[in-house]
GROMACS .gro file of C-alpha atoms in nm:
model
  428
    1UNK     CA    1 -10.217   9.994  14.518
    2UNK     CA    2 -10.489  10.062  14.378
    3UNK     CA    3 -10.577   9.943  13.988
    4UNK     CA    4 -10.879  10.086  13.733
    5UNK     CA    5 -11.050   9.818  13.651
    6UNK     CA    6 -11.320   9.816  13.331
    7UNK     CA    7 -11.513   9.642  13.042
    8UNK     CA    8 -11.549   9.752  12.745
    9UNK     CA    9 -11.834   9.778  12.475
   10UNK     CA   10 -12.044  10.058  12.619
   11UNK     CA   11 -12.155  10.396  12.444
   12UNK     CA   12 -12.124  10.711  12.673
   13UNK     CA   13 -12.436  10.927  12.730
   14UNK     CA   14 -12.475  11.182  12.913
   15UNK     CA   15 -12.327  11.507  13.089
   16UNK     CA   16 -11.927  11.525  13.218
   17UNK     CA   17 -11.839  11.824  13.419
   18UNK     CA   18 -11.519  11.945  13.365
   19UNK     CA   19 -11.256  12.023  13.642
   20UNK     CA   20 -11.078  12.277  13.722
   21UNK     CA   21 -10.751  12.298  13.480
   22UNK     CA   22 -10.482  12.126  13.686
   23UNK     CA   23 -10.212  12.328  13.496
   24UNK     CA   24 -10.378  12.695  13.560
   25UNK     CA   25 -10.457  12.561  13.973
   26UNK     CA   26 -10.080  12.501  14.034
   27UNK     CA   27  -9.943  12.848  13.918
   28UNK     CA   28 -10.217  13.008  14.087
   29UNK     CA   29 -10.191  12.837  14.372
   30UNK     CA   30  -9.784  12.935  14.382
   31UNK     CA   31  -9.896  13.312  14.306
   32UNK     CA   32 -10.026  13.331  14.628
   33UNK     CA   33  -9.697  13.394  14.770
   34UNK     CA   34  -9.685  13.756  14.620
   35UNK     CA   35  -9.873  13.914  14.810
   36UNK     CA   36  -9.956  13.906  15.207
   37UNK     CA   37 -10.321  13.924  15.155
   38UNK     CA   38 -10.548  13.607  15.112
   39UNK     CA   39 -10.608  13.468  14.735
   40UNK     CA   40 -10.888  13.275  14.695
   41UNK     CA   41 -10.917  13.029  14.399
   42UNK     CA   42 -11.238  12.859  14.324
   43UNK     CA   43 -11.326  12.567  14.085
   44UNK     CA   44 -10.979  12.380  14.258
   45UNK     CA   45 -10.950  12.005  14.149
   46UNK     CA   46 -10.905  11.740  14.405
   47UNK     CA   47 -10.551  11.592  14.279
   48UNK     CA   48 -10.267  11.468  14.393
   49UNK     CA   49 -10.045  11.711  14.282
   50UNK     CA   50 -10.273  12.013  14.454
   51UNK     CA   51 -10.229  11.812  14.769
   52UNK     CA   52  -9.870  11.821  14.717
   53UNK     CA   53  -9.845  12.183  14.599
   54UNK     CA   54 -10.050  12.277  14.975
   55UNK     CA   55  -9.750  12.058  15.154
   56UNK     CA   56  -9.499  12.268  14.943
   57UNK     CA   57  -9.650  12.599  15.049
   58UNK     CA   58  -9.735  12.561  15.367
   59UNK     CA   59  -9.327  12.480  15.416
   60UNK     CA   60  -9.319  12.852  15.305
   61UNK     CA   61  -9.535  12.967  15.591
   62UNK     CA   62  -9.837  12.991  15.352
   63UNK     CA   63 -10.163  12.959  15.551
   64UNK     CA   64 -10.436  12.719  15.337
   65UNK     CA   65 -10.783  12.664  15.409
   66UNK     CA   66 -10.987  12.423  15.178
   67UNK     CA   67 -11.380  12.398  15.168
   68UNK     CA   68 -11.517  12.103  14.978
   69UNK     CA   69 -11.226  11.864  14.960
   70UNK     CA   70 -11.458  11.562  15.103
   71UNK     CA   71 -11.746  11.672  14.888
   72UNK     CA   72 -11.939  11.365  14.696
   73UNK     CA   73 -11.987  11.612  14.398
   74UNK     CA   74 -11.796  11.664  14.163
   75UNK     CA   75 -11.767  12.043  14.119
   76UNK     CA   76 -11.428  12.182  14.262
   77UNK     CA   77 -11.292  12.299  14.563
   78UNK     CA   78 -11.249  12.671  14.744
   79UNK     CA   79 -10.911  12.733  14.840
   80UNK     CA   80 -10.806  13.002  15.042
   81UNK     CA   81 -10.404  13.054  15.080
   82UNK     CA   82 -10.232  13.356  15.268
   83UNK     CA   83  -9.891  13.407  15.254
   84UNK     CA   84  -9.872  13.713  15.536
   85UNK     CA   85  -9.537  13.639  15.616
   86UNK     CA   86  -9.286  13.403  15.401
   87UNK     CA   87  -9.114  13.223  15.678
   88UNK     CA   88  -8.849  13.013  15.491
   89UNK     CA   89  -8.729  13.074  15.133
   90UNK     CA   90  -8.608  12.715  15.086
   91UNK     CA   91  -8.765  12.436  14.903
   92UNK     CA   92  -8.596  12.116  14.971
   93UNK     CA   93  -8.547  11.836  14.736
   94UNK     CA   94  -8.768  11.630  14.896
   95UNK     CA   95  -9.074  11.824  14.818
   96UNK     CA   96  -9.012  11.960  14.484
   97UNK     CA   97  -8.881  11.597  14.371
   98UNK     CA   98  -9.222  11.500  14.424
   99UNK     CA   99  -9.364  11.774  14.157
  100UNK     CA  100  -9.177  11.938  13.899
  101UNK     CA  101  -9.446  12.235  13.879
  102UNK     CA  102  -9.288  12.325  14.285
  103UNK     CA  103  -8.961  12.468  14.104
  104UNK     CA  104  -9.220  12.750  13.995
  105UNK     CA  105  -9.186  12.876  14.347
  106UNK     CA  106  -8.833  13.034  14.277
  107UNK     CA  107  -9.014  13.309  14.092
  108UNK     CA  108  -9.284  13.474  14.356
  109UNK     CA  109  -8.976  13.401  14.651
  110UNK     CA  110  -8.714  13.583  14.450
  111UNK     CA  111  -8.965  13.860  14.350
  112UNK     CA  112  -9.120  13.929  14.711
  113UNK     CA  113  -8.905  13.781  14.929
  114UNK     CA  114  -8.515  13.869  14.734
  115UNK     CA  115  -8.380  13.570  14.759
  116UNK     CA  116  -8.470  13.171  14.715
  117UNK     CA  117  -8.294  12.818  14.733
  118UNK     CA  118  -8.508  12.580  14.541
  119UNK     CA  119  -8.376  12.237  14.427
  120UNK     CA  120  -8.328  12.162  14.082
  121UNK     CA  121  -8.642  11.952  13.959
  122UNK     CA  122  -8.438  11.691  13.774
  123UNK     CA  123  -8.573  11.522  13.469
  124UNK     CA  124  -8.900  11.339  13.448
  125UNK     CA  125  -9.046  11.008  13.239
  126UNK     CA  126  -9.109  11.243  12.939
  127UNK     CA  127  -8.837  11.411  12.873
  128UNK     CA  128  -8.579  11.634  13.035
  129UNK     CA  129  -8.751  11.953  13.076
  130UNK     CA  130  -8.415  12.103  13.139
  131UNK     CA  131  -8.473  12.510  13.404
  132UNK     CA  132  -8.225  12.671  13.128
  133UNK     CA  133  -8.494  12.905  13.008
  134UNK     CA  134  -8.642  12.999  13.365
  135UNK     CA  135  -8.254  13.064  13.487
  136UNK     CA  136  -8.176  13.317  13.191
  137UNK     CA  137  -8.515  13.495  13.220
  138UNK     CA  138  -8.461  13.537  13.640
  139UNK     CA  139  -8.083  13.664  13.529
  140UNK     CA  140  -8.217  13.871  13.266
  141UNK     CA  141  -8.444  14.034  13.573
  142UNK     CA  142  -8.101  14.117  13.779
  143UNK     CA  143  -8.108  13.810  13.954
  144UNK     CA  144  -7.762  13.648  14.073
  145UNK     CA  145  -7.798  13.259  14.031
  146UNK     CA  146  -7.563  12.992  14.142
  147UNK     CA  147  -7.561  12.593  14.167
  148UNK     CA  148  -7.462  12.401  14.513
  149UNK     CA  149  -7.519  12.077  14.541
  150UNK     CA  150  -7.836  12.061  14.311
  151UNK     CA  151  -8.016  12.364  14.416
  152UNK     CA  152  -8.056  12.688  14.295
  153UNK     CA  153  -7.962  13.001  14.458
  154UNK     CA  154  -8.066  13.293  14.355
  155UNK     CA  155  -8.044  13.664  14.477
  156UNK     CA  156  -8.213  13.980  14.407
  157UNK     CA  157  -8.030  14.285  14.400
  158UNK     CA  158  -8.028  14.541  14.591
  159UNK     CA  159  -8.387  14.690  14.576
  160UNK     CA  160  -8.520  14.418  14.388
  161UNK     CA  161  -8.569  14.293  14.046
  162UNK     CA  162  -8.548  14.497  13.770
  163UNK     CA  163  -8.761  14.471  13.452
  164UNK     CA  164  -8.616  14.371  13.111
  165UNK     CA  165  -8.647  14.267  12.786
  166UNK     CA  166  -8.662  13.895  12.742
  167UNK     CA  167  -8.728  13.684  12.416
  168UNK     CA  168  -8.728  13.340  12.464
  169UNK     CA  169  -8.577  13.122  12.182
  170UNK     CA  170  -8.833  12.855  12.227
  171UNK     CA  171  -9.214  12.852  12.343
  172UNK     CA  172  -9.186  12.763  12.741
  173UNK     CA  173  -9.487  12.748  12.979
  174UNK     CA  174  -9.307  12.707  13.262
  175UNK     CA  175  -9.070  12.985  13.242
  176UNK     CA  176  -9.325  13.226  13.131
  177UNK     CA  177  -9.525  13.147  13.460
  178UNK     CA  178  -9.277  13.203  13.637
  179UNK     CA  179  -9.105  13.554  13.478
  180UNK     CA  180  -9.443  13.661  13.450
  181UNK     CA  181  -9.475  13.619  13.848
  182UNK     CA  182  -9.132  13.763  13.937
  183UNK     CA  183  -9.193  14.033  13.678
  184UNK     CA  184  -9.498  14.177  13.892
  185UNK     CA  185  -9.324  14.301  14.170
  186UNK     CA  186  -9.028  14.371  13.949
  187UNK     CA  187  -8.879  14.754  13.954
  188UNK     CA  188  -8.961  14.863  13.542
  189UNK     CA  189  -9.101  14.748  13.289
  190UNK     CA  190  -9.082  14.375  13.153
  191UNK     CA  191  -9.147  14.287  12.814
  192UNK     CA  192  -9.130  13.900  12.750
  193UNK     CA  193  -9.132  13.796  12.345
  194UNK     CA  194  -9.230  13.488  12.239
  195UNK     CA  195  -9.428  13.376  12.505
  196UNK     CA  196  -9.638  13.063  12.573
  197UNK     CA  197 -10.023  13.166  12.492
  198UNK     CA  198 -10.169  12.869  12.655
  199UNK     CA  199 -10.528  12.924  12.840
  200UNK     CA  200 -10.368  12.832  13.144
  201UNK     CA  201 -10.110  13.107  13.121
  202UNK     CA  202 -10.353  13.363  13.025
  203UNK     CA  203 -10.570  13.231  13.339
  204UNK     CA  204 -10.252  13.327  13.591
  205UNK     CA  205 -10.223  13.638  13.411
  206UNK     CA  206 -10.562  13.723  13.444
  207UNK     CA  207 -10.612  13.639  13.829
  208UNK     CA  208 -10.247  13.889  13.863
  209UNK     CA  209 -10.408  14.165  13.701
  210UNK     CA  210 -10.702  14.099  13.979
  211UNK     CA  211 -10.440  14.082  14.248
  212UNK     CA  212 -10.306  14.465  14.114
  213UNK     CA  213 -10.035  14.333  13.848
  214UNK     CA  214 -10.014  14.544  13.508
  215UNK     CA  215 -10.003  14.309  13.235
  216UNK     CA  216 -10.083  14.384  12.856
  217UNK     CA  217 -10.051  14.121  12.569
  218UNK     CA  218 -10.283  13.853  12.766
  219UNK     CA  219 -10.329  13.576  12.542
  220UNK     CA  220 -10.014  13.658  12.294
  221UNK     CA  221  -9.694  13.612  12.193
  222UNK     CA  222  -9.559  13.891  12.388
  223UNK     CA  223  -9.650  14.016  12.744
  224UNK     CA  224  -9.587  14.364  12.873
  225UNK     CA  225  -9.555  14.385  13.275
  226UNK     CA  226  -9.515  14.706  13.451
  227UNK     CA  227  -9.417  14.646  13.792
  228UNK     CA  228  -9.593  14.755  14.107
  229UNK     CA  229  -9.481  14.751  14.441
  230UNK     CA  230  -9.692  14.510  14.615
  231UNK     CA  231 -10.009  14.285  14.478
  232UNK     CA  232 -10.325  14.284  14.709
  233UNK     CA  233 -10.586  13.984  14.755
  234UNK     CA  234 -10.851  13.887  14.473
  235UNK     CA  235 -11.110  13.599  14.443
  236UNK     CA  236 -11.035  13.398  14.125
  237UNK     CA  237 -11.203  13.087  13.931
  238UNK     CA  238 -10.957  12.816  13.801
  239UNK     CA  239 -11.066  12.793  13.420
  240UNK     CA  240 -11.193  12.465  13.303
  241UNK     CA  241 -10.897  12.233  13.207
  242UNK     CA  242 -10.904  12.197  12.837
  243UNK     CA  243 -10.678  11.865  12.836
  244UNK     CA  244 -10.965  11.671  13.036
  245UNK     CA  245 -11.213  11.793  12.816
  246UNK     CA  246 -10.994  11.694  12.534
  247UNK     CA  247 -10.969  11.335  12.690
  248UNK     CA  248 -11.349  11.273  12.778
  249UNK     CA  249 -11.418  11.421  12.403
  250UNK     CA  250 -11.229  11.160  12.253
  251UNK     CA  251 -11.334  10.893  12.498
  252UNK     CA  252 -11.672  10.942  12.337
  253UNK     CA  253 -11.558  10.944  12.017
  254UNK     CA  254 -11.402  10.594  12.064
  255UNK     CA  255 -11.672  10.441  12.246
  256UNK     CA  256 -11.971  10.578  12.015
  257UNK     CA  257 -12.275  10.820  12.185
  258UNK     CA  258 -12.329  11.154  12.274
  259UNK     CA  259 -12.181  11.359  12.606
  260UNK     CA  260 -12.194  11.703  12.731
  261UNK     CA  261 -11.886  11.812  12.834
  262UNK     CA  262 -12.015  12.065  13.098
  263UNK     CA  263 -11.804  12.402  13.110
  264UNK     CA  264 -11.563  12.319  12.823
  265UNK     CA  265 -11.479  12.592  12.592
  266UNK     CA  266 -11.428  12.462  12.232
  267UNK     CA  267 -11.167  12.792  12.161
  268UNK     CA  268 -10.906  12.590  12.406
  269UNK     CA  269 -10.876  12.303  12.216
  270UNK     CA  270 -11.064  12.365  11.889
  271UNK     CA  271 -10.733  12.231  11.704
  272UNK     CA  272 -10.806  11.902  11.867
  273UNK     CA  273 -11.163  11.914  11.846
  274UNK     CA  274 -11.090  11.963  11.403
  275UNK     CA  275 -10.905  11.652  11.439
  276UNK     CA  276 -11.200  11.476  11.578
  277UNK     CA  277 -11.401  11.638  11.383
  278UNK     CA  278 -11.171  11.529  11.059
  279UNK     CA  279 -11.205  11.123  11.239
  280UNK     CA  280 -11.580  11.120  11.208
  281UNK     CA  281 -11.735  11.289  11.528
  282UNK     CA  282 -11.930  11.549  11.544
  283UNK     CA  283 -11.899  11.843  11.774
  284UNK     CA  284 -12.086  12.132  11.839
  285UNK     CA  285 -11.977  12.447  12.074
  286UNK     CA  286 -12.305  12.494  12.321
  287UNK     CA  287 -12.339  12.765  12.612
  288UNK     CA  288 -12.251  12.575  12.901
  289UNK     CA  289 -12.018  12.355  12.691
  290UNK     CA  290 -11.919  12.137  12.395
  291UNK     CA  291 -12.095  11.865  12.299
  292UNK     CA  292 -11.930  11.497  12.112
  293UNK     CA  293 -12.140  11.254  11.919
  294UNK     CA  294 -12.062  10.958  11.722
  295UNK     CA  295 -12.345  10.717  11.557
  296UNK     CA  296 -12.223  10.365  11.471
  297UNK     CA  297 -12.001  10.514  11.158
  298UNK     CA  298 -11.597  10.382  11.196
  299UNK     CA  299 -11.348  10.613  11.335
  300UNK     CA  300 -11.123  10.779  11.008
  301UNK     CA  301 -10.771  10.795  11.036
  302UNK     CA  302 -10.617  11.126  11.100
  303UNK     CA  303 -10.224  11.285  11.075
  304UNK     CA  304 -10.178  11.476  11.418
  305UNK     CA  305  -9.899  11.704  11.510
  306UNK     CA  306  -9.793  11.824  11.858
  307UNK     CA  307  -9.722  12.226  11.851
  308UNK     CA  308  -9.768  12.422  12.150
  309UNK     CA  309 -10.116  12.652  12.155
  310UNK     CA  310 -10.321  12.673  11.977
  311UNK     CA  311 -10.173  12.388  11.796
  312UNK     CA  312 -10.262  12.043  11.895
  313UNK     CA  313 -10.169  12.021  12.278
  314UNK     CA  314  -9.893  11.751  12.392
  315UNK     CA  315 -10.085  11.606  12.676
  316UNK     CA  316 -10.341  11.507  12.396
  317UNK     CA  317 -10.126  11.307  12.180
  318UNK     CA  318 -10.129  10.981  12.383
  319UNK     CA  319 -10.539  10.991  12.388
  320UNK     CA  320 -10.536  11.070  12.059
  321UNK     CA  321 -10.343  10.742  11.972
  322UNK     CA  322 -10.567  10.558  12.176
  323UNK     CA  323 -10.868  10.682  11.940
  324UNK     CA  324 -10.664  10.609  11.630
  325UNK     CA  325 -10.593  10.238  11.711
  326UNK     CA  326 -10.951  10.115  11.634
  327UNK     CA  327 -10.968  10.353  11.316
  328UNK     CA  328 -11.005  10.250  10.939
  329UNK     CA  329 -10.681  10.335  10.771
  330UNK     CA  330 -10.328  10.437  10.884
  331UNK     CA  331 -10.236  10.750  11.104
  332UNK     CA  332  -9.925  10.923  11.149
  333UNK     CA  333  -9.876  11.097  11.492
  334UNK     CA  334  -9.537  11.349  11.517
  335UNK     CA  335  -9.447  11.440  11.878
  336UNK     CA  336  -9.283  11.739  11.836
  337UNK     CA  337  -9.265  11.893  12.178
  338UNK     CA  338  -9.075  11.596  12.430
  339UNK     CA  339  -8.851  11.356  12.343
  340UNK     CA  340  -8.943  11.058  12.536
  341UNK     CA  341  -9.349  11.104  12.487
  342UNK     CA  342  -9.427  10.763  12.309
  343UNK     CA  343  -9.385  10.530  12.611
  344UNK     CA  344  -9.780  10.415  12.582
  345UNK     CA  345  -9.725  10.227  12.319
  346UNK     CA  346  -9.552   9.941  12.492
  347UNK     CA  347  -9.863   9.929  12.661
  348UNK     CA  348 -10.138  10.033  12.382
  349UNK     CA  349  -9.977   9.685  12.216
  350UNK     CA  350 -10.082   9.453  12.465
  351UNK     CA  351 -10.469   9.551  12.351
  352UNK     CA  352 -10.358   9.482  12.001
  353UNK     CA  353 -10.328   9.772  11.876
  354UNK     CA  354 -10.066   9.790  11.574
  355UNK     CA  355  -9.823  10.075  11.632
  356UNK     CA  356  -9.475  10.146  11.488
  357UNK     CA  357  -9.261  10.401  11.645
  358UNK     CA  358  -8.958  10.581  11.414
  359UNK     CA  359  -8.792  10.854  11.653
  360UNK     CA  360  -9.078  11.104  11.694
  361UNK     CA  361  -9.319  10.950  11.463
  362UNK     CA  362  -9.582  10.647  11.528
  363UNK     CA  363  -9.737  10.531  11.285
  364UNK     CA  364 -10.073  10.371  11.380
  365UNK     CA  365 -10.237  10.104  11.158
  366UNK     CA  366 -10.594  10.056  11.262
  367UNK     CA  367 -10.756   9.749  11.375
  368UNK     CA  368 -11.108   9.604  11.374
  369UNK     CA  369 -11.098   9.539  11.774
  370UNK     CA  370 -10.872   9.567  12.065
  371UNK     CA  371 -10.888   9.301  12.310
  372UNK     CA  372 -10.884   9.406  12.697
  373UNK     CA  373 -10.544   9.334  12.881
  374UNK     CA  374 -10.378   9.390  13.183
  375UNK     CA  375 -10.158   9.719  13.142
  376UNK     CA  376  -9.923   9.950  13.345
  377UNK     CA  377  -9.965  10.313  13.349
  378UNK     CA  378  -9.618  10.507  13.284
  379UNK     CA  379  -9.734  10.883  13.320
  380UNK     CA  380  -9.999  11.117  13.371
  381UNK     CA  381 -10.124  11.189  13.049
  382UNK     CA  382 -10.007  10.816  12.900
  383UNK     CA  383 -10.212  10.655  13.130
  384UNK     CA  384 -10.544  10.792  13.066
  385UNK     CA  385 -10.496  10.668  12.673
  386UNK     CA  386 -10.548  10.302  12.822
  387UNK     CA  387 -10.843  10.360  12.992
  388UNK     CA  388 -10.954  10.501  12.684
  389UNK     CA  389 -10.819  10.191  12.471
  390UNK     CA  390 -10.985   9.992  12.752
  391UNK     CA  391 -11.361  10.215  12.712
  392UNK     CA  392 -11.349   9.968  12.394
  393UNK     CA  393 -11.175   9.671  12.390
  394UNK     CA  394 -11.348   9.326  12.414
  395UNK     CA  395 -11.351   9.212  12.775
  396UNK     CA  396 -11.203   9.300  13.111
  397UNK     CA  397 -10.895   9.577  13.082
  398UNK     CA  398 -10.705   9.671  13.459
  399UNK     CA  399 -10.465   9.967  13.468
  400UNK     CA  400 -10.161   9.924  13.658
  401UNK     CA  401  -9.997  10.193  13.832
  402UNK     CA  402 -10.289  10.438  13.846
  403UNK     CA  403 -10.147  10.709  14.089
  404UNK     CA  404 -10.032  10.915  13.764
  405UNK     CA  405 -10.386  10.935  13.694
  406UNK     CA  406 -10.495  11.081  13.997
  407UNK     CA  407 -10.178  11.354  13.997
  408UNK     CA  408 -10.438  11.528  13.676
  409UNK     CA  409 -10.766  11.323  13.643
  410UNK     CA  410 -11.025  11.403  13.904
  411UNK     CA  411 -11.275  11.157  14.015
  412UNK     CA  412 -11.192  10.959  13.695
  413UNK     CA  413 -11.429  10.646  13.727
  414UNK     CA  414 -11.734  10.837  13.938
  415UNK     CA  415 -11.725  11.032  13.592
  416UNK     CA  416 -11.691  10.802  13.315
  417UNK     CA  417 -11.936  10.559  13.512
  418UNK     CA  418 -12.200  10.835  13.549
  419UNK     CA  419 -12.198  10.778  13.154
  420UNK     CA  420 -12.222  10.448  13.092
  421UNK     CA  421 -11.880  10.330  13.152
  422UNK     CA  422 -11.842   9.971  13.321
  423UNK     CA  423 -11.523  10.142  13.528
  424UNK     CA  424 -11.413  10.074  13.891
  425UNK     CA  425 -11.115  10.136  14.138
  426UNK     CA  426 -10.993   9.840  14.302
  427UNK     CA  427 -10.830   9.886  14.621
  428UNK     CA  428 -10.542   9.685  14.729
   0.00000   0.00000   0.00000
């Protein structure tokens, strides 16, 4: 099993190209089920989750061609997906269980084929993440839904889904994606209240518009979708990954040095950049990305509370905690999105970090120096917090079980070594 080995102490200098966002690429790939015509996606990241979703979509009859999969360059892939005919409306457990986002095929399948049988995804390492809001929204669109031996069996009414007003009781990215996609082919008007505003949701909405969907209110809490009879093909570039950008920004703040995050957009992670500035980093937005600089001054302790966009992203919480382990003073990090997202605390403690957890609140007392250690990744985002700590720790760090990292960070060791980190992937 692959591991990452790194030796801390090097400042980072140079340019890191930011990949296409995983959290946009996956629903964009699923949107190919809505049309018979080709959907061309550019800047698709090379990730394990992308490869797995290809298998799931092929099971439904999607023909997929990928250009640039084996390229040594750090730019993204070009992917053409065409669902000329949906050959199977079942998403089996053995496929859905490997990746939660694959459950989202239920919306396009129901909208276009008027039926779907999709395995329940179950829980995950960072919380239960139930699908009740997905099913609520689909029922409001007129779907009949039953649960049968671990599968959601959904059928559209005669004539297809129908528009409705849907008011989510809490912000949900996944259900916003699913209901928005399903509503594009529904009869009449759908209004989604309390919709997610994340840049990835906006990116998918803009792609759907290119495909012929009629969506207004993009980027706000209220989305209005006028159903159309059919969608057509389009070409769309996946938005840059704000979580990857925020991760490397924190790595640069942790180690010192100066890094340009190429293609990153400050507006997509302003809450995190504000916290980095408060911690002592210098952040400037440029035409081609975001520049992060920190001189020899120490990192200052800063409090953080996660919140839906435009708040501080829960997917950056672990990375920020890694940064705070060497801050001057005491910081408080409150997790409000997921109930089990402090699993990285025990692994950070192996570096010598001083962290105490009380429910959803972590109190981090900065230490002068971390020491390299053998650590184990526990989930996608927590994994990279261990890399951030290792970049600044004295001596050697080995991160085990990095298949978590490969799900969400494209060529992480290549990008970090290119800017001065002593890091390598060890196979076997």
